[in-house]
Tab-separated table of C-alpha atoms and ligand atoms in Angstrom:
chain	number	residue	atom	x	y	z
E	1297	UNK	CA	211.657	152.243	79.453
E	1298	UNK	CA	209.244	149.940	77.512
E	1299	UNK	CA	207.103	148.220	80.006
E	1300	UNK	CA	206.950	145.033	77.561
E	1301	UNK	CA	210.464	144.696	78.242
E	1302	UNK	CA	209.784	142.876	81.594
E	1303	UNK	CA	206.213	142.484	81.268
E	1304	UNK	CA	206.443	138.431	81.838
E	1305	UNK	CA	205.082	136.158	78.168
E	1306	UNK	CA	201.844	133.982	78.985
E	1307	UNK	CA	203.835	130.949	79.163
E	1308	UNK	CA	206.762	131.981	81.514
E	1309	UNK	CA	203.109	133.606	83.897
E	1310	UNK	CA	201.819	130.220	84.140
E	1311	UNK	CA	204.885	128.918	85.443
E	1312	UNK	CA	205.972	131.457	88.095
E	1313	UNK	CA	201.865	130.586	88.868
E	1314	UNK	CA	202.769	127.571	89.328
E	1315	UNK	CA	205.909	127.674	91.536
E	1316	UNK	CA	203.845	130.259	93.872
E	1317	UNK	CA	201.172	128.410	94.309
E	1318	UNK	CA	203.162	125.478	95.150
E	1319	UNK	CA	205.580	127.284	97.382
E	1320	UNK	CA	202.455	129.266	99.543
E	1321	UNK	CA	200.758	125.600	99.935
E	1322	UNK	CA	203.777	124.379	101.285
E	1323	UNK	CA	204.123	127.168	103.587
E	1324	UNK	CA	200.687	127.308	104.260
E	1325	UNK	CA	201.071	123.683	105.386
E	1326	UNK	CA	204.180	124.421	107.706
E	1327	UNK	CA	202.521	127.172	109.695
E	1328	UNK	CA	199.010	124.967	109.901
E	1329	UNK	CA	201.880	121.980	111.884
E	1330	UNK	CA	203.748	124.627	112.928
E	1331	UNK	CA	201.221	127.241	114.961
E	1332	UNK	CA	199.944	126.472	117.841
E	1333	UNK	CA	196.224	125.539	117.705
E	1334	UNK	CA	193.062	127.817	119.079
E	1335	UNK	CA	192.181	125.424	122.153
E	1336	UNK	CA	193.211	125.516	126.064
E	1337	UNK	CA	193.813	128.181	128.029
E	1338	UNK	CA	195.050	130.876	125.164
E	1339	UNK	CA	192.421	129.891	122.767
E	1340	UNK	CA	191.093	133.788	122.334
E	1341	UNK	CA	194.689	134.908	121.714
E	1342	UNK	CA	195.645	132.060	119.321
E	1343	UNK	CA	192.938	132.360	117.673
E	1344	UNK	CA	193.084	136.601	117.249
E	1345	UNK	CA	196.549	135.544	115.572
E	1346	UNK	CA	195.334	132.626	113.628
E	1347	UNK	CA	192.471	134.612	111.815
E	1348	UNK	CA	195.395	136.869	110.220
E	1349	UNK	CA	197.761	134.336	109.609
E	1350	UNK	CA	195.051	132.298	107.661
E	1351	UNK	CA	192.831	134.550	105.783
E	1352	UNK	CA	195.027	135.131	102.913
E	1353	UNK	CA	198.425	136.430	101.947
E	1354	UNK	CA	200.805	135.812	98.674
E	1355	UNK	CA	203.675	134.714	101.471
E	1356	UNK	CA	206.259	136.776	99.587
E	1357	UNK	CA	208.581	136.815	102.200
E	1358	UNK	CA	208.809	132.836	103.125
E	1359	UNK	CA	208.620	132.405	99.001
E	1360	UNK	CA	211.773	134.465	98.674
E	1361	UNK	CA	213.331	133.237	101.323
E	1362	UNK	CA	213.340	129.530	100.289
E	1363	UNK	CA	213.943	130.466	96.824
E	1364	UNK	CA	217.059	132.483	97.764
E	1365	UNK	CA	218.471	129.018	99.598
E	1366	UNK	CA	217.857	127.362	96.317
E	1367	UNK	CA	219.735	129.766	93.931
E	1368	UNK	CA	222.465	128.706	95.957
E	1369	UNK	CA	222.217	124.707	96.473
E	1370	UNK	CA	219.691	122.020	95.364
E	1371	UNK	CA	220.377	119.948	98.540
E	1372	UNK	CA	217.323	117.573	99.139
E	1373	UNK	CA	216.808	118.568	102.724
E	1374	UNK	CA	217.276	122.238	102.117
E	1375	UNK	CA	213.802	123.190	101.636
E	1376	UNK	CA	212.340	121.221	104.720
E	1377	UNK	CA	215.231	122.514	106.927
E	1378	UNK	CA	214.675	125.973	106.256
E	1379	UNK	CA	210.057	125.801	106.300
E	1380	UNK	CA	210.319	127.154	110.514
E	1381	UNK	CA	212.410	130.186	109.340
E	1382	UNK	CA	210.528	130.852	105.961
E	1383	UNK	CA	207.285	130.428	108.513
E	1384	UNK	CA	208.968	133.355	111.317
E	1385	UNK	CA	209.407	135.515	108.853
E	1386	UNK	CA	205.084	135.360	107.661
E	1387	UNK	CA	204.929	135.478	111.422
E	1388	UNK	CA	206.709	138.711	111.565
E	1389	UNK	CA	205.215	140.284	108.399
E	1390	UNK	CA	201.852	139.038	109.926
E	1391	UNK	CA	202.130	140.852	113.012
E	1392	UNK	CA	203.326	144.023	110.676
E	1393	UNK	CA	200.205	144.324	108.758
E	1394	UNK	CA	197.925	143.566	111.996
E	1395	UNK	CA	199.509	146.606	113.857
E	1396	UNK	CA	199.488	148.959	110.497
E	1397	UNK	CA	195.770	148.501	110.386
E	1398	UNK	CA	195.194	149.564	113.986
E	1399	UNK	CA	193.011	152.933	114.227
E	1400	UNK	CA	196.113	154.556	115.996
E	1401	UNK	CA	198.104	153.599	112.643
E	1402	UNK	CA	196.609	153.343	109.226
E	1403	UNK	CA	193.210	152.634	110.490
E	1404	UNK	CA	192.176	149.945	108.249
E	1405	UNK	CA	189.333	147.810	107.461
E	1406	UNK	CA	190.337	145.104	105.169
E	1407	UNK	CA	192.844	142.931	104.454
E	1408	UNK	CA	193.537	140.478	102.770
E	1409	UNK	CA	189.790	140.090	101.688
E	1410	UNK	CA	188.613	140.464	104.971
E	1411	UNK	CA	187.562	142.751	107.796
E	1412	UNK	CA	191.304	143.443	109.535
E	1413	UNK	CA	192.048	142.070	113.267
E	1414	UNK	CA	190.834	144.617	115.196
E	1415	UNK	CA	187.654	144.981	113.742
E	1416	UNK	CA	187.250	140.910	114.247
E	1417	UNK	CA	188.856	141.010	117.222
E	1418	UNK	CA	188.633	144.326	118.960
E	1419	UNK	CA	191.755	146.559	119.269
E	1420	UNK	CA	193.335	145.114	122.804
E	1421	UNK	CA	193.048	141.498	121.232
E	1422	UNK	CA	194.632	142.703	118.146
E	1423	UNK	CA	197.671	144.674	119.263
E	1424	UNK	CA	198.550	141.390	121.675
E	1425	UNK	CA	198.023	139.015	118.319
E	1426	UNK	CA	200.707	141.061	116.547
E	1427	UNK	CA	202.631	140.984	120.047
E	1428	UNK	CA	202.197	137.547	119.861
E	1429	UNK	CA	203.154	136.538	116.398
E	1430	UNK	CA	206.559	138.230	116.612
E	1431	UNK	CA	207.856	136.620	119.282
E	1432	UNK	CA	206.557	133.468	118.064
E	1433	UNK	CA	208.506	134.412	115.135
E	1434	UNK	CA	211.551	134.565	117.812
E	1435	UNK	CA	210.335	131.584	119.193
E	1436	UNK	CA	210.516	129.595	115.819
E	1437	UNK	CA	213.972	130.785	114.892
E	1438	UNK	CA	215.706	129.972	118.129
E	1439	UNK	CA	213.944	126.769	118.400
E	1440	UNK	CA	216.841	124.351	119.273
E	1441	UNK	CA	214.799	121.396	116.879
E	1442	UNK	CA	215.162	123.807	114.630
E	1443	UNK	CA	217.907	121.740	112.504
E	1444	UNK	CA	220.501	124.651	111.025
E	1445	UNK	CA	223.069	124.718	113.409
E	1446	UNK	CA	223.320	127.047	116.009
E	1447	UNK	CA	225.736	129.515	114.529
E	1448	UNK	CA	223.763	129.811	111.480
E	1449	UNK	CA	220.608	129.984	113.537
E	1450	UNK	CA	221.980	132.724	115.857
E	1451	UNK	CA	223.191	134.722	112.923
E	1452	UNK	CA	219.482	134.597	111.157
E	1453	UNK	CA	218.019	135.606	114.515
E	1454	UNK	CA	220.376	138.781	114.172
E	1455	UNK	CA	219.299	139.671	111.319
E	1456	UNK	CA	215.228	139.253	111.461
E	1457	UNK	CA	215.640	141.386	114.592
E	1458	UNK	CA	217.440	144.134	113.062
E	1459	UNK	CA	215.382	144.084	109.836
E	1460	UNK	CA	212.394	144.207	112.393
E	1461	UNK	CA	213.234	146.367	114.695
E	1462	UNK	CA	214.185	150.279	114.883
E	1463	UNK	CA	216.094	150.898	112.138
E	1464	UNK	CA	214.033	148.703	110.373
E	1465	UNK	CA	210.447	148.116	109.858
E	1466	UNK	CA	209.398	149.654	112.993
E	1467	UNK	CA	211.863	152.801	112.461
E	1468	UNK	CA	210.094	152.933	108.972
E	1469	UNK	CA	206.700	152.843	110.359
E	1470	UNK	CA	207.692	155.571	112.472
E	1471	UNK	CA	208.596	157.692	110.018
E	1472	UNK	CA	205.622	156.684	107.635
E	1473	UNK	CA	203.714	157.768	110.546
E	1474	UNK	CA	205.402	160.973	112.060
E	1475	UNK	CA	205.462	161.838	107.900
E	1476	UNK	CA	201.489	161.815	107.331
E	1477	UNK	CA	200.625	165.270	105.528
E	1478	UNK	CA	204.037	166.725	105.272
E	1479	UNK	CA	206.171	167.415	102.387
E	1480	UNK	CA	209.972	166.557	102.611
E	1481	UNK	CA	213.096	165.340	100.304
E	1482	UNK	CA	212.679	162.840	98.326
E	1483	UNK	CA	215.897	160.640	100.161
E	1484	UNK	CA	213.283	160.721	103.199
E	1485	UNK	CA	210.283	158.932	101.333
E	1486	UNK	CA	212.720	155.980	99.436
E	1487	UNK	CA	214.331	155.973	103.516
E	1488	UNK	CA	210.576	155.795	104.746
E	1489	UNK	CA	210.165	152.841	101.953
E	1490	UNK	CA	213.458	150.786	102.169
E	1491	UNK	CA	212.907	150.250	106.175
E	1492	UNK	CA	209.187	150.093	106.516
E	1493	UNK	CA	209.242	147.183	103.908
E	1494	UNK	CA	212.260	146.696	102.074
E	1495	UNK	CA	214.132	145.571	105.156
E	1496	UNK	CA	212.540	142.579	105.646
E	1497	UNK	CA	211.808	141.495	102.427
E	1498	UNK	CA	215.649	141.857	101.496
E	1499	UNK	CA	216.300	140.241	104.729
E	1500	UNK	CA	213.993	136.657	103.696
E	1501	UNK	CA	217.048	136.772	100.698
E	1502	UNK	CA	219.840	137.019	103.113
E	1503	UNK	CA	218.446	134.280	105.717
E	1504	UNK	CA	218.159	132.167	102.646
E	1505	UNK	CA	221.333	132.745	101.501
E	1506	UNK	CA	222.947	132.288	104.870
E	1507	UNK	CA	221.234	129.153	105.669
E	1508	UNK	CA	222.120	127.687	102.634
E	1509	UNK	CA	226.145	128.417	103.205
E	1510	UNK	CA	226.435	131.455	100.874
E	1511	UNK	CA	229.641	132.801	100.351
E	1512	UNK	CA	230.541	136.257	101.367
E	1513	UNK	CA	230.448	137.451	97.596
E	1514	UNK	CA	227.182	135.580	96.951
E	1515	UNK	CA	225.416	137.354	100.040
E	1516	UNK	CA	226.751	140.924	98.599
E	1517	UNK	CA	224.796	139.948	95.305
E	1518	UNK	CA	221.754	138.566	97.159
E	1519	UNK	CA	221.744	141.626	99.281
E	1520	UNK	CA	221.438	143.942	96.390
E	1521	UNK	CA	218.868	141.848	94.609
E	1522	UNK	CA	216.564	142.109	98.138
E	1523	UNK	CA	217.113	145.835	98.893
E	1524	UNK	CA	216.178	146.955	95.014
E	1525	UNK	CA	213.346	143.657	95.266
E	1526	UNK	CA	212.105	145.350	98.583
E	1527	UNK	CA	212.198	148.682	97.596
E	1528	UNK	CA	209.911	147.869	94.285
E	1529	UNK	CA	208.008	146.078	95.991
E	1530	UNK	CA	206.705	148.991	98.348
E	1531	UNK	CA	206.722	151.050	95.234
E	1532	UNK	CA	204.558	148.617	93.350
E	1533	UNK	CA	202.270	148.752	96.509
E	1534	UNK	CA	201.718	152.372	96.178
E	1535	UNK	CA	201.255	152.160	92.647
E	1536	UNK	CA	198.321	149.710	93.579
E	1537	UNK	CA	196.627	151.491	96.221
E	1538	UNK	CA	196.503	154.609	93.316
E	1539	UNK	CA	195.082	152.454	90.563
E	1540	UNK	CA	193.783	149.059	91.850
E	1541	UNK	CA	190.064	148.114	93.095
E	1542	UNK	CA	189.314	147.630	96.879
E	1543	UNK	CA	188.292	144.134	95.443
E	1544	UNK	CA	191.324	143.555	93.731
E	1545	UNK	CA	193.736	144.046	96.338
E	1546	UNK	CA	191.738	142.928	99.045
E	1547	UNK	CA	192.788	146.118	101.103
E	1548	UNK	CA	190.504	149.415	100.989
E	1549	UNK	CA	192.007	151.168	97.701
E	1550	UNK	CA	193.457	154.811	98.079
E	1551	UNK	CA	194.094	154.393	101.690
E	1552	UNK	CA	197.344	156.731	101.031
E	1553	UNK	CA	195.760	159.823	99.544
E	1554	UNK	CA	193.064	159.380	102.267
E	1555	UNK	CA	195.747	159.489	104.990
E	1556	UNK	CA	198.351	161.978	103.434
E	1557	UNK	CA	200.787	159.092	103.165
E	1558	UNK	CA	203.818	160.433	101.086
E	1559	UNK	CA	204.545	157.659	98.095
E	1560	UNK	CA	205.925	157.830	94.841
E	1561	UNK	CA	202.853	158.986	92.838
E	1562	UNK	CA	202.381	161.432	94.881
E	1563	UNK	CA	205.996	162.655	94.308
E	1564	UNK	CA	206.154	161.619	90.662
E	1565	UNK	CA	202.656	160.802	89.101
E	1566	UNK	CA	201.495	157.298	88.016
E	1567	UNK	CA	203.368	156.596	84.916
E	1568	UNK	CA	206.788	157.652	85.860
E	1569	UNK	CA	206.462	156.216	88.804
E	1570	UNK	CA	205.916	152.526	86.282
E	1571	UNK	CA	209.045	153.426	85.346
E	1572	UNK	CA	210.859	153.604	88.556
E	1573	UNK	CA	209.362	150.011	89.430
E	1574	UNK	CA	210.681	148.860	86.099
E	1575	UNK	CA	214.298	150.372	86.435
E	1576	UNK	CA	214.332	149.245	90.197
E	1577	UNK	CA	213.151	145.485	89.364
E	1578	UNK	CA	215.590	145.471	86.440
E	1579	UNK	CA	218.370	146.633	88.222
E	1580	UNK	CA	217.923	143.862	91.036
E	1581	UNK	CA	218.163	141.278	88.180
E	1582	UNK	CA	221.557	142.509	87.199
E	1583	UNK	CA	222.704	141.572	90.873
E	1584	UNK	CA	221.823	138.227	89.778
E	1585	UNK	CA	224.217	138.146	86.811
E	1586	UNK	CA	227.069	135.696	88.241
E	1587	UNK	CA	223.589	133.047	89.373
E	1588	UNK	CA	223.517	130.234	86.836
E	1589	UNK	CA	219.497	128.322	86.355
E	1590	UNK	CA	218.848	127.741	89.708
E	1591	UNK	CA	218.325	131.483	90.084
E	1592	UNK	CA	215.353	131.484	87.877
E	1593	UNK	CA	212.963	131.793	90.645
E	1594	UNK	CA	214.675	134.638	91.890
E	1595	UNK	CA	214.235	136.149	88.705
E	1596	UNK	CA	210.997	135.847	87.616
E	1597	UNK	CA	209.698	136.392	90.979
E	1598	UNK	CA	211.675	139.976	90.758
E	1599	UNK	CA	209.555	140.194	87.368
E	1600	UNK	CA	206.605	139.182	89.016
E	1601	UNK	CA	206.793	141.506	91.746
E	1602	UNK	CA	206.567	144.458	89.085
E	1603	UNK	CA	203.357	142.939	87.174
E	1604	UNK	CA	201.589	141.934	90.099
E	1605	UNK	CA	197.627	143.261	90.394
E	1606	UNK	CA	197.542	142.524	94.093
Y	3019	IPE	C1	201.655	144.394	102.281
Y	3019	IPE	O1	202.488	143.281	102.057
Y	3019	IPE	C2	202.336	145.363	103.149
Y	3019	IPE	C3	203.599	145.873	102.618
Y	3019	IPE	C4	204.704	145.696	103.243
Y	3019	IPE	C5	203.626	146.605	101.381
Y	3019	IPE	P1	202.027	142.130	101.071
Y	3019	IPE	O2	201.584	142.745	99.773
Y	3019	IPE	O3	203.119	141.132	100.998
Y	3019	IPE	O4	200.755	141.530	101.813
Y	3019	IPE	P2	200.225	140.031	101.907
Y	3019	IPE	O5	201.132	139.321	102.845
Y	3019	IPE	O6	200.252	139.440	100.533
Y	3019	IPE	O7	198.842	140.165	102.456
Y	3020	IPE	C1	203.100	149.085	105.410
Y	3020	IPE	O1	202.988	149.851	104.264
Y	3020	IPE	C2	204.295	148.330	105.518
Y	3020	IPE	C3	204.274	147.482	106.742
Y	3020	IPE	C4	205.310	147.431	107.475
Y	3020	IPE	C5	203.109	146.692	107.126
Y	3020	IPE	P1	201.508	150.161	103.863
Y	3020	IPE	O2	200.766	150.795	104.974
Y	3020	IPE	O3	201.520	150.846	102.557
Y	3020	IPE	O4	200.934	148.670	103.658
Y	3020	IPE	P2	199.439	148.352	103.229
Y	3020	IPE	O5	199.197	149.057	101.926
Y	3020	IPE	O6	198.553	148.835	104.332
Y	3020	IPE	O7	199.441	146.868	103.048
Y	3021	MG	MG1	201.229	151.867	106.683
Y	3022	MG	MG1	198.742	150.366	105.580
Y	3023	MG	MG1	200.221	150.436	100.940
């Protein structure tokens, strides 16, 4: 497939620019009122999960999240209603990354520009600031200020857990793990990828969808959209760590090959493996087909995700 097909024109860039930079500050500004801060009696923890949280991060996850609700209603409220949720879920994905870097896991150095949590921190502090930021997370979502009503809130809570948990991100990181140096089927590797990272991302959709009141045949499309989005996007992410600078990405570049990590270059070489990103990304456009404008996000995000350098 042409890559120029989706490649995104300079002036539809600057805009999806735009609209993530806006949405991360926004976020950004939600977790800052919305963490609790380094001082008192927890101060060494707080701040062990704080140094994560804050040193970077595109905040994907919250981004689609919100964006999702908004393909679906333009309510004035929406946005500001939904911030603790779209903040659990950077939590979560926080907490993810801090415990992938651990020696016993990937064994790390960098992220996000800067020297990973347990090399800050030492490893005790950092496996409790993961610890910590997912039950925040919990903490967040349950929260009974937390304005969506309590169905709706009990049903998001559901579904972060499962997308979390064992037949989700941790069941994928399990895998990725147990998988290190080994050669299996291909269905294992796009299994390894759908949990370890597409389960969450395709979950921030859903939540969106379901706080904003989806109907049952909008959440089918949205669900589509987020599993081929979150599958991409892990595929993008090994394309990256094949091809990108240390600098660049802001994580230490060929970690994979280093570690035996089965990905999709390794299965199918660099350039075909473009073209799997391109036909996946596509593909989770087309679930957007029956979305009128206020989809656009949604789509250019999905376009986004494929031309992405970091
Ligand atoms: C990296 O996620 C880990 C994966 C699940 C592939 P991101 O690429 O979203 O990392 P940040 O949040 O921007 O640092
Ligand atoms: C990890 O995948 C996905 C997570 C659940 C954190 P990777 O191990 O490829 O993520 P990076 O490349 O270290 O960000
Ligand atoms: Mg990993
Ligand atoms: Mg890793
Ligand atoms: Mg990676």
């Amino acid at each position: 497939m042409d890559s120029s097909l989706l490649s995104l024109s300079k002036n539809q860039m600057m805009k999806i620019e735009l609209y993530l930079s806006e949405r991360k500050l926004l976020i950004e500004q939600a977790l800052e009122r919305l963490i609790p801060k380094a001082d008192g009696t927890f101060s060494d923890l707080i701040k062990a999960m704080r140094y994560s949280l804050f040193v970077g991060g595109k905040r994907v996850r919250p981004i689609l999240c919100l964006a999702a609700a908004e393909a679906l209603s333009q309510e004035k409220n929406l946005i500001e209603t939904l911030l603790p949720t779209a903040c659990a879920l950077e939590c979560i994905h926080t907490y993810s990354l801090i415990h992938d870097d651990l020696p016993a896991m990937d064994n790390d150095e960098l992220r996000r520009g800067k020297p990973t949590n347990h090399k800050v921190h030492g490893e005790a502090a950092a496996i409790l600031a993961g610890d910590g930021l997912l039950t925040y997370g919990f903490e967040l979502l349950s929260n009974p200020e937390n304005v969506l009503s309590a169905e709706r809130r009990l049903k998001i809570c559901h579904l972060i857990a499962q997308a979390s948990g064992p037949t989700g991100m941790v069941g994928g990181q399990a895998l990725d793990i147990a998988n290190e140096n080994k050669t299996f089927p291909f269905e294992l590797l796009q299994t390894i990828h759908r949990s370890k990272t597409g389960a969450l991302i395709s979950c921030s959709i859903q939540v969106g969808a379901v706080a904003a009141g989806a109907s049952t045949e909008q959440e089918k499309d949205l669900l589509r959209y987020g599993s081929l989005l979150g599958l991409a996007f892990q595929i993008v992410d090994d394309l990256l760590d094949a091809t990108a600078t240390t600098e660049q990405l802001g994580k230490t570049a060929g970690s994979d090959k280093k570690h035996g990590k089965a990905t999709y270059p390794k299965y199918f070489g660099i350039e075909k493996t473009k073209d799997i990103a391109l036909e996946t990304v596509a593909a989770a456009k087309e679930s957007l087909a029956s979305f009128d404008h206020k989809a656009a996000p949604l789509r250019e995000i999905a376009d986004y995700i494929y031309s992405r350098t970091c």
